[in-house]
Coordinates of C-alpha atoms in Angstrom, one line a residue:
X19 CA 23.3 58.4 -217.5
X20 CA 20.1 58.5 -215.9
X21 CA 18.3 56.6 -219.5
X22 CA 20.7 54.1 -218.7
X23 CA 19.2 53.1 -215.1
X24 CA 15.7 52.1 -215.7
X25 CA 17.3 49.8 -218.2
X26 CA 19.5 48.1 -216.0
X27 CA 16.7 48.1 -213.5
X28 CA 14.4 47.0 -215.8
X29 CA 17.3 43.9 -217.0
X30 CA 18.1 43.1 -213.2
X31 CA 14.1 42.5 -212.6
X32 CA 13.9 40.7 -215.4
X33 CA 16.7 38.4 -214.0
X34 CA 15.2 38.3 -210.6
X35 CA 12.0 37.3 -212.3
X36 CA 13.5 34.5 -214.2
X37 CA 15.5 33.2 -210.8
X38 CA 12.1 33.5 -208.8
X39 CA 10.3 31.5 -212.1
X40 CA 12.8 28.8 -211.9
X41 CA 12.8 27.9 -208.4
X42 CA 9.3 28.0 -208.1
X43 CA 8.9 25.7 -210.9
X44 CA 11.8 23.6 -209.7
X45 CA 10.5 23.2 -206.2
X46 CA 6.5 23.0 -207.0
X47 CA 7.8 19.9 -209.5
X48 CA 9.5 18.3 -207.0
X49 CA 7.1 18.8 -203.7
X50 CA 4.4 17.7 -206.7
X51 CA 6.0 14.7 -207.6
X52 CA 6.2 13.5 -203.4
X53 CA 2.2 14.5 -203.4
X54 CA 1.7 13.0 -206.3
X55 CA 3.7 9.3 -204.6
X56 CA 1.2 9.6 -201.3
X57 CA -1.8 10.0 -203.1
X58 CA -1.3 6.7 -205.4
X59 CA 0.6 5.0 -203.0
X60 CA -1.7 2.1 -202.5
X61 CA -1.6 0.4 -205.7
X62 CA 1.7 -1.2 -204.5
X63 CA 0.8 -1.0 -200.6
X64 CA -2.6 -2.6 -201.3
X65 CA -1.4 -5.4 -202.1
X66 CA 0.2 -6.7 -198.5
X67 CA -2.4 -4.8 -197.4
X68 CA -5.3 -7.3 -199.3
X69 CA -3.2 -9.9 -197.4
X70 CA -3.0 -8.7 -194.1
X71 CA -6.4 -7.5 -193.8
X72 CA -7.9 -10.7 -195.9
X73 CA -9.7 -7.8 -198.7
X74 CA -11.5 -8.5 -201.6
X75 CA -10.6 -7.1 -204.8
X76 CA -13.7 -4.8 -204.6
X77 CA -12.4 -3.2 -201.1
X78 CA -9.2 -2.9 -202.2
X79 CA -10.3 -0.7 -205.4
X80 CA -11.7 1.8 -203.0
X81 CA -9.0 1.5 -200.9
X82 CA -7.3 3.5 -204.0
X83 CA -10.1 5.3 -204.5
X84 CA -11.0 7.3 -201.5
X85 CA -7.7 8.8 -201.9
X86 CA -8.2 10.1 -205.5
X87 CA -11.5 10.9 -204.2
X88 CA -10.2 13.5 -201.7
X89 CA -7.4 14.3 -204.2
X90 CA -9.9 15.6 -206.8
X91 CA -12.6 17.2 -204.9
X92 CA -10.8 20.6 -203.8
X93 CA -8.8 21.1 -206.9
X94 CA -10.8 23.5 -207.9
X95 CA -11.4 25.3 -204.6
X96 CA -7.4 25.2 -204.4
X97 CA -6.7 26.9 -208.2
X98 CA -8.8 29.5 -206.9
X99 CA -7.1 30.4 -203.8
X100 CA -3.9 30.1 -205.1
X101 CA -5.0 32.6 -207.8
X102 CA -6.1 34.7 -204.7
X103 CA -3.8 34.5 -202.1
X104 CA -0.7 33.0 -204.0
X105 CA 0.6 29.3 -205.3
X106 CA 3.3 29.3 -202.4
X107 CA 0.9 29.6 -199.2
X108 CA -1.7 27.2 -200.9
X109 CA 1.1 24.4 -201.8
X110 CA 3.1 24.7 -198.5
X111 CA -0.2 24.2 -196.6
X112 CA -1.0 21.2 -198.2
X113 CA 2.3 19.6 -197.6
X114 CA 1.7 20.2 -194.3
X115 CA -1.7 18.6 -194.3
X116 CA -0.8 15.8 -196.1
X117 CA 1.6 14.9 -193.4
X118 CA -0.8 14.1 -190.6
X119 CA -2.9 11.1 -192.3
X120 CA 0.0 10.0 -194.4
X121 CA 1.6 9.0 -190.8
X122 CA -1.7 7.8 -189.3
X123 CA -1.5 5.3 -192.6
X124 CA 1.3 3.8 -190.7
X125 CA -0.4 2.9 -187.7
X126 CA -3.8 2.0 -189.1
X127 CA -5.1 -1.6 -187.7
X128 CA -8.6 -2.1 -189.1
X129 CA -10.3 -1.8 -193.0
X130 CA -12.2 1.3 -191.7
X131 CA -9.4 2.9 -190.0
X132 CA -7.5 2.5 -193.2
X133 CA -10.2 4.1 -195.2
X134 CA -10.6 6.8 -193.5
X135 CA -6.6 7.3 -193.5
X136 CA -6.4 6.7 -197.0
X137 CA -9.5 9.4 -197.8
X138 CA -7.5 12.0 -195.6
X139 CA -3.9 11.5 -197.2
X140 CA -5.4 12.1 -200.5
X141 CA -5.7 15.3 -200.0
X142 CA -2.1 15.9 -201.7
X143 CA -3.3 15.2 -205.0
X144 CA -5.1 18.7 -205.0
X145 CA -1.4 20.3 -205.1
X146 CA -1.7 20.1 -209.2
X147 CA -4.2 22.9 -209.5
X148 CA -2.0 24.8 -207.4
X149 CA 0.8 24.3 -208.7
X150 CA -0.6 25.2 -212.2
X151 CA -2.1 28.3 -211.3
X152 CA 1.3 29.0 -209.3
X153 CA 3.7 28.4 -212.2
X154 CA 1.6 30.0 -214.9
X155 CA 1.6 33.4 -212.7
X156 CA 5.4 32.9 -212.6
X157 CA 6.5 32.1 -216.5
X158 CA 5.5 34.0 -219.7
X159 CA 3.1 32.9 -221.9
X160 CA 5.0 31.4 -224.9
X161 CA 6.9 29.2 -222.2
X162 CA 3.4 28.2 -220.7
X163 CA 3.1 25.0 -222.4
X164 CA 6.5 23.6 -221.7
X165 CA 6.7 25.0 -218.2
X166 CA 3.2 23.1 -216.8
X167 CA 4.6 20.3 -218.6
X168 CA 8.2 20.0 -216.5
X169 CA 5.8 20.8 -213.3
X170 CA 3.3 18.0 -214.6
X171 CA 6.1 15.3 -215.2
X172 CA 5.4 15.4 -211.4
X173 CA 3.1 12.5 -212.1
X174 CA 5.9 10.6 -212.2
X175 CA 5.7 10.1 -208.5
X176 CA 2.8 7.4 -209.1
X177 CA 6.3 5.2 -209.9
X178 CA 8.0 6.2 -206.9
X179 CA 6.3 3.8 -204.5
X180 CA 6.4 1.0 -207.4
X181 CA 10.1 1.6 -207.5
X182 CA 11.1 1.4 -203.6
X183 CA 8.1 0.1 -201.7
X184 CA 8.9 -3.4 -202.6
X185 CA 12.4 -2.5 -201.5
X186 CA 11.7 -1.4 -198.5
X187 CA 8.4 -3.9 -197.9
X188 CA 10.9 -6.4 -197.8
X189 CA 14.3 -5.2 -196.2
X190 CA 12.8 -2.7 -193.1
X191 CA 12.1 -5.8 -190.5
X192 CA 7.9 -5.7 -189.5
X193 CA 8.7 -4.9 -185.9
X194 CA 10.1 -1.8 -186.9
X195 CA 13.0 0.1 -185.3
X196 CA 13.6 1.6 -182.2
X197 CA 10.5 -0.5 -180.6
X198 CA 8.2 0.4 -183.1
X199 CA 8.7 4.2 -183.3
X200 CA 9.7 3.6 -186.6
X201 CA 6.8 1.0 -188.7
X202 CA 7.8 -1.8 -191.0
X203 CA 7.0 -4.0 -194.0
X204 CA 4.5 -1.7 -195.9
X205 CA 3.9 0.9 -192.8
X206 CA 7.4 2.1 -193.2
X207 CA 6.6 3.4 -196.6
X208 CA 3.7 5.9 -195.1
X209 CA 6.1 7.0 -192.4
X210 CA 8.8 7.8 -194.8
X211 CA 6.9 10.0 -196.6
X212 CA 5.5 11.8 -193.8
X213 CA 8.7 12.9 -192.6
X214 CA 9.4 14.1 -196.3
X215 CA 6.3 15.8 -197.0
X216 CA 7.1 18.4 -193.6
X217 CA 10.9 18.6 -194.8
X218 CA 9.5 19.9 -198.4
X219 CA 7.0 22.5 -196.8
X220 CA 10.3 23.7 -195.2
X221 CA 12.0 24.0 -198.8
X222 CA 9.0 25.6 -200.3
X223 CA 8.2 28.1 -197.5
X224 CA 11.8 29.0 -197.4
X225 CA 13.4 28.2 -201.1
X226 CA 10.7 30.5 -203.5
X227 CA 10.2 34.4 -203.5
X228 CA 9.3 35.8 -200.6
X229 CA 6.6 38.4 -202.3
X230 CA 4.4 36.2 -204.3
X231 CA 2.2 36.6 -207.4
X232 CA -1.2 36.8 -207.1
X233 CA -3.2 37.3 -210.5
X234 CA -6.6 37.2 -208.8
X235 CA -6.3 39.5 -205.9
X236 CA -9.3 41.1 -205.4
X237 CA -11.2 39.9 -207.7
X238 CA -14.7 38.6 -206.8
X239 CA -15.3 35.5 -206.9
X240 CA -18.5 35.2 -208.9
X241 CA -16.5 36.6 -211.9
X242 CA -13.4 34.0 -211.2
X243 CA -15.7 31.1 -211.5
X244 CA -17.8 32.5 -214.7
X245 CA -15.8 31.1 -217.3
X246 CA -16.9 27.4 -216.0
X247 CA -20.2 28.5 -217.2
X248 CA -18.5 27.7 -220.7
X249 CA -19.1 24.0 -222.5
X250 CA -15.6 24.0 -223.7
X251 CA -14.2 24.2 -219.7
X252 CA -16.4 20.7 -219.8
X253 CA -15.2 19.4 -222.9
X254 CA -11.3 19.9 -221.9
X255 CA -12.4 18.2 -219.0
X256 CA -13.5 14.9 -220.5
X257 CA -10.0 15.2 -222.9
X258 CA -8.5 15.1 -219.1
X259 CA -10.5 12.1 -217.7
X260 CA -9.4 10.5 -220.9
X261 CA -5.3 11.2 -220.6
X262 CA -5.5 11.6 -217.0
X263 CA -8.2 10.0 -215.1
X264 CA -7.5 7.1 -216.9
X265 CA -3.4 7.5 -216.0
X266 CA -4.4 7.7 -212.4
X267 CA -7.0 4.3 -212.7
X268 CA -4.0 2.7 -214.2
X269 CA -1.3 3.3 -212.0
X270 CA -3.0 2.1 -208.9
X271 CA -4.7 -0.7 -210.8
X272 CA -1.6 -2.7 -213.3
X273 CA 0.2 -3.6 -210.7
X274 CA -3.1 -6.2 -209.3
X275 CA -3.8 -6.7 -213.1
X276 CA 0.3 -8.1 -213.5
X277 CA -0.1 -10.1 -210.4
X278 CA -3.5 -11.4 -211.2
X279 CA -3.6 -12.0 -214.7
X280 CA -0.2 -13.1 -215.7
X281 CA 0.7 -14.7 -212.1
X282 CA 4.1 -12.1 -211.6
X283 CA 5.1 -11.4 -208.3
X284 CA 4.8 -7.9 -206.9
X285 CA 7.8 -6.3 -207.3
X286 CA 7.8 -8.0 -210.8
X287 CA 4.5 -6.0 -211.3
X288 CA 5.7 -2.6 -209.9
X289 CA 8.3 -2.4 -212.0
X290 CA 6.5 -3.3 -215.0
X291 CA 3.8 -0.7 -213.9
X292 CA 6.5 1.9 -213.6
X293 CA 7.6 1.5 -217.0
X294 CA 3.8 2.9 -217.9
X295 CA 4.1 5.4 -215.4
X296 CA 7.1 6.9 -216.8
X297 CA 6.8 7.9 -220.1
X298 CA 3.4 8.8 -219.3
X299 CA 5.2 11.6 -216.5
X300 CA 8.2 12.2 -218.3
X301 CA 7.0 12.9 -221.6
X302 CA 4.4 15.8 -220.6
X303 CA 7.1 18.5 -221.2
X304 CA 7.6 16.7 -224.9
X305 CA 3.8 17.3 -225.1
X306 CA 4.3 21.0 -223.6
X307 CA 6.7 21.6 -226.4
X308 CA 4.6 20.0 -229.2
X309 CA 1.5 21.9 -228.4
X310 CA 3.5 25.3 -228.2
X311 CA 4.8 24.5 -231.7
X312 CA 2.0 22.8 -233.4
X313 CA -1.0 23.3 -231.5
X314 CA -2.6 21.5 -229.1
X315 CA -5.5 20.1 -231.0
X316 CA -3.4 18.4 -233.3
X317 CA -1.3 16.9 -230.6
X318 CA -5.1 15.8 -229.0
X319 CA -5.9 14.2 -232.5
X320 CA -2.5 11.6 -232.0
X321 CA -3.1 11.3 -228.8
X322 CA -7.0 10.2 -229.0
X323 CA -5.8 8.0 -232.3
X324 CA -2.9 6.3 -230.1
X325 CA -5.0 5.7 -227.0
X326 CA -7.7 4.3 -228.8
X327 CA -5.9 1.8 -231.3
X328 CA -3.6 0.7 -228.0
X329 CA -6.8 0.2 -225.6
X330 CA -8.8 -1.8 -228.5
X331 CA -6.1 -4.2 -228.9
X332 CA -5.5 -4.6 -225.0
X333 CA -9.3 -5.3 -224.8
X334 CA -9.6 -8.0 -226.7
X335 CA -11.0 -11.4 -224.8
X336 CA -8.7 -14.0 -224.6
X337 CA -9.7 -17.2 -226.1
X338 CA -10.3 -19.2 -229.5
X339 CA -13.1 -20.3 -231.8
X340 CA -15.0 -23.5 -231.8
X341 CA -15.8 -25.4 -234.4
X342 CA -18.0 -28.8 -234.4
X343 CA -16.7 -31.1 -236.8
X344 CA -17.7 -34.6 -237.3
X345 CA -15.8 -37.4 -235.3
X346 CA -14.2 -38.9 -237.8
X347 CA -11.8 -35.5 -237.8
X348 CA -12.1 -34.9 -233.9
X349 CA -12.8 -37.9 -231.2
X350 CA -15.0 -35.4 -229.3
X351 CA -16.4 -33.3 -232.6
X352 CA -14.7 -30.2 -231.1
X353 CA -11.9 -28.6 -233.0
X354 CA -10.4 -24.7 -231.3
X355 CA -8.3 -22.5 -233.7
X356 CA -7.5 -19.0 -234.0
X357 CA -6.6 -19.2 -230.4
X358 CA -5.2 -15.6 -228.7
X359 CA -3.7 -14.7 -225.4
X360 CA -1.2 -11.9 -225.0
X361 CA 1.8 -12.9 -223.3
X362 CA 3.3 -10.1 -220.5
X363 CA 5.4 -8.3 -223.4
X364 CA 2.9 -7.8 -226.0
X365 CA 0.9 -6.3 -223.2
X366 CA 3.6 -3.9 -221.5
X367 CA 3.9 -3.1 -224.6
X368 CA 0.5 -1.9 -225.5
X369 CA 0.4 -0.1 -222.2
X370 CA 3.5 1.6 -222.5
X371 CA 2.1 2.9 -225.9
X372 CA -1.0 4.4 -224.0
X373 CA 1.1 5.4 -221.0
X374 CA 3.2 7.6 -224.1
X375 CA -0.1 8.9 -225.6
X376 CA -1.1 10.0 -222.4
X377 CA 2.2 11.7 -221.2
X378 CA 1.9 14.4 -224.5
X379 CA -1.7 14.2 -224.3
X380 CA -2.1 15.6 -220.6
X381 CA 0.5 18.9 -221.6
X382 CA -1.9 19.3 -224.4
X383 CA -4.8 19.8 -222.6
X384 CA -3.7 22.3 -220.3
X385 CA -1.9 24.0 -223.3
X386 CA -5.5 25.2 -223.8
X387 CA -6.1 26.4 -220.8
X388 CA -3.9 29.7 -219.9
X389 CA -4.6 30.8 -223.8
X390 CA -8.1 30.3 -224.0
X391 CA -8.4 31.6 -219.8
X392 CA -4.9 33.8 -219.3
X393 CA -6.7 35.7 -216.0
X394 CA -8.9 32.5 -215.3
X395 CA -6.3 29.7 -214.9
X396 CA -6.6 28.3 -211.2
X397 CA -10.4 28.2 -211.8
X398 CA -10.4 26.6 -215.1
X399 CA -7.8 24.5 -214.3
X400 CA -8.7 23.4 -210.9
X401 CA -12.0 22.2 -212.8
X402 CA -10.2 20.4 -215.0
X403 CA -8.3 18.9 -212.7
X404 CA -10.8 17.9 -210.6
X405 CA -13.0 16.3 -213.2
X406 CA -9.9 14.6 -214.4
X407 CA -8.9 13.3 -211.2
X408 CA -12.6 12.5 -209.8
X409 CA -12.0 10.1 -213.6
X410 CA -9.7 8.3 -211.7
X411 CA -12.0 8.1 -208.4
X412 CA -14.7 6.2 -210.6
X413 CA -12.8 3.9 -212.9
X414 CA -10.9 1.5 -210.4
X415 CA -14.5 0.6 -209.1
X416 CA -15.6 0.5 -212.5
X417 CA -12.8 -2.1 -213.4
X418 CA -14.0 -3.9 -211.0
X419 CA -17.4 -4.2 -211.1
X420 CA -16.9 -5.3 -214.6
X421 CA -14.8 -7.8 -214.1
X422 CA -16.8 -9.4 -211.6
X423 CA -19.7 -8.8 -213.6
X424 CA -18.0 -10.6 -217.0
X425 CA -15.0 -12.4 -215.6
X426 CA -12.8 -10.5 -218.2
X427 CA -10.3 -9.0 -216.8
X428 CA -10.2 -7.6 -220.3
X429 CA -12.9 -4.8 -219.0
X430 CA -10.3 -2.6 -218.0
X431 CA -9.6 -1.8 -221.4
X432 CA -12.6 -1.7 -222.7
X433 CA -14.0 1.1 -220.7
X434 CA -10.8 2.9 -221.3
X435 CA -11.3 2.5 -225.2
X436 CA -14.9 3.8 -224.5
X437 CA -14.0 6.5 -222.4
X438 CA -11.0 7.5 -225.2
X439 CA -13.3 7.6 -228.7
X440 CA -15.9 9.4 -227.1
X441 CA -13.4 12.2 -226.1
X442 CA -11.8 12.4 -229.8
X443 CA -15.3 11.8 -231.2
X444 CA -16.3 15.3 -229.4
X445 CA -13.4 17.0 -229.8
X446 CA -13.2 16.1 -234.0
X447 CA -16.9 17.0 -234.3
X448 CA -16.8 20.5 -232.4
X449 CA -14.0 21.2 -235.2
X450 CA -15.6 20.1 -238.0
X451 CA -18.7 21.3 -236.8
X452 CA -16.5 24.9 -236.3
X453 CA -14.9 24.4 -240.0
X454 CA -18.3 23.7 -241.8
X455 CA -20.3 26.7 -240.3
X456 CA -16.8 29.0 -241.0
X457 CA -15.2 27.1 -243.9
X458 CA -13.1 28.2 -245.4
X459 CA -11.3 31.2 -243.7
X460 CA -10.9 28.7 -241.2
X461 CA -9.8 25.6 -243.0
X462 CA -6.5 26.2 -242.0
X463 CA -6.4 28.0 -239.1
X464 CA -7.6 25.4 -236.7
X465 CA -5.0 26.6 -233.9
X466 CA -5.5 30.3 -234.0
X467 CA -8.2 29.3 -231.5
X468 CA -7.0 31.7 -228.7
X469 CA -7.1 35.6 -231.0
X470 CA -10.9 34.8 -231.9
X471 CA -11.2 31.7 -229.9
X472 CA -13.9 30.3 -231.6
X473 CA -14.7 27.1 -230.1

């Protein structure tokens, strides 16, 4: 009788675990996925916002990117103290944080105001190092890759403001309700999530385990932070400036790209920006679950080979070639052939094929991280993340300064096709570079990375 007790002790903790794992990983998603909205937020609201505050197309880029600025900057600092003092106290305090600016969005009057809003509010977007260190400490290793990848769909909240702020842009009257209490047109949006993000620290403080896990308790901090001494914690970083960076640039930039270059009205463009956004969210447990069964290096290699044949095609100059002829074949002596433009489907659908590439691609990179760093995972990760993110800081701009720079709106892909070979360029030649100095007890064991971990 009494060999029989530990066992059932043993079974019922194992249950309790699981129950704890799944809510955590249940609520982190979702109070994720409502960061995730407040921090990208203005690549729909920017746009009545470039009309009521007369912006230019330069101001209203860094209109997105102070916020991804702020939400980049501290992921690091906050893998760490989650590792530390636990992923529940870390997240619910940011949702808390958040709050504040996101309403003082609402009420802003002036570009500077708004900036300074905007910066503050983007402070949400640090919950994905959180939330990564707090969901690997909660789920087993095996289940690692598929579990960051449910909590990572959370990007999918970049579509949630594409989806109803048009909605609600147009049907909540600009006066507001109850005398202006309650904003309208676009200032309602900020409000509404304000009053969500304090209602989801009240799920999280109250809906998770009340004893938390804390892989990094006493620890000291020089040796947390010594594995980013490592060139591979850089390299997986560039990989995530490439699927994720880029995914964040994206999101807040398509929908002015749809209204710009093809003339489509906004909610027109947020839709069509939401079906990139989605697949790109949605598809990062699919990713989770490749990399646990086939690696996550191969996954990177279609990944990098999508993303690069997609982008090359979408940065292709419209236009045609002239030819001088004599005028007995033209009047003027001009003939144009070949000519090319990419009408909106051809083009949605070479984004959607890089929003796909980039879904499975993001799973894959952190798939690296808890096997290569198992004790290290809100550092590593939080650097990561934060290089990824501060990716999506520096590309808007970079959009458009180019395009002012060539008048090719084009630009945007090119950078992005850039940005993509030179990831999969590194990441093929540290492999072969690994397979020719080991060859060939290593020919085939590219993914066995984490026993000897060799690159």
């Amino acid at each position: 009788m009494s060999g029989t007790v530990p066992v059932a002790d043993s079974q019922r903790a194992a249950r309790d675990d699981a129950e704890g794992g799944g809510r955590v990983l249940l609520l982190s998603t979702v109070g994720f996925t409502l960061m995730f909205a407040v921090w990208l937020m203005f690549g729909v609201l920017g746009i009545p916002i470039r009309r009521e505050l007369g912006l230019t197309d330069v101001q209203l880029s860094w209109l997105s990117s102070v916020a991804i600025l702020n939400g980049a900057v501290w992921r690091l600092l906050g893998g760490v103290l989650a590792d530390r003092l636990g992923g529940k106290a870390v997240f619910t305090a940011l949702l808390v944080f958040t709050a504040l600016p996101t309403y003082l969005v609402s009420r802003a009057d002036s570009y500077g105001a708004l900036l300074l809003y905007a910066f503050l509010a983007g402070f949400g977007g640090n919950a994905f190092s959180v939330g990564v260190s707090w969901v690997s400490a909660w789920t087993r290793q095996e289940r690692q890759g598929f579990a960051l990848g449910v909590f990572g769909a959370g990007n999918v909240g970049a579509s949630v403001t594409k989806l109803i702020g048009p909605a609600f842009i147009a049907a909540v009257p600009a006066v507001g309700y109850l005398g202006g209490v309650v904003p309208g047109g676009w200032r309602f949006v900020p409000f509404l999530y304000a009053v969500l993000l304090l209602l989801m620290a009240a799920a999280v403080w109250f809906g998770t385990p009340r004893r938390d896990r804390r892989p990094s308790r006493g620890r000291p901090l020089r040796e947390m932070l010594r594995p980013l001494r490592q060139l591979r914690v850089w390299r997986f970083s560039l990989y995530y400036v490439a699927v994720f960076g880029a995914y964040v640039a994206l999101s807040a930039w398509l929908p002015k790209y749809y209204v710009d270059v093809f003339g489509l009205p906004l909610y027109q463009a947020a839709l069509l920006t939401a079906l990139f956004i989605f697949p790109a969210s949605l598809l990062r447990p699919v990713g989770g679950w490749l990399s646990d069964r086939y690696g996550a290096r191969r996954v990177m290699y279609g990944t990098f080979g999508a993303m690069s044949a997609a982008t090359l095609f979408l940065a292709m100059p419209y236009g045609h070639i002239v030819l001088y002829v004599p005028e007995r074949y033209e009047a003027d002596g001009v003939r144009e052939v070949l000519p090319y433009q990419l009408g909106v489907l051809p083009f949605t659908v070479g984004v959607l094929l890089v929003g796909v590439a980039m879904g499975i691609g993001k799973a894959a990179v952190f798939k690296h991280i808890p096997e290569y760093f198992p004790n290290d995972v809100g550092a590593v990760g939080g650097l990561v993340g934060m290089l990824g993110a501060l990716g999506g800081f520096v590309l808007p701009p970079l959009f458009a300064y180019a395009q002012a720079w060539t008048g090719l709106p084009q630009t945007t892909f090119a950078i992005l096709f850039l940005l993509t070979a030179t990831a999969g360029l590194w990441m093929h030649g540290t492999v072969h570079r690994m397979l020719h100095e080991r060859s060939p007890d290593l020919a085939g064991a590219v993914e066995r990375a984490p026993a000897g971990r060799p690159v």
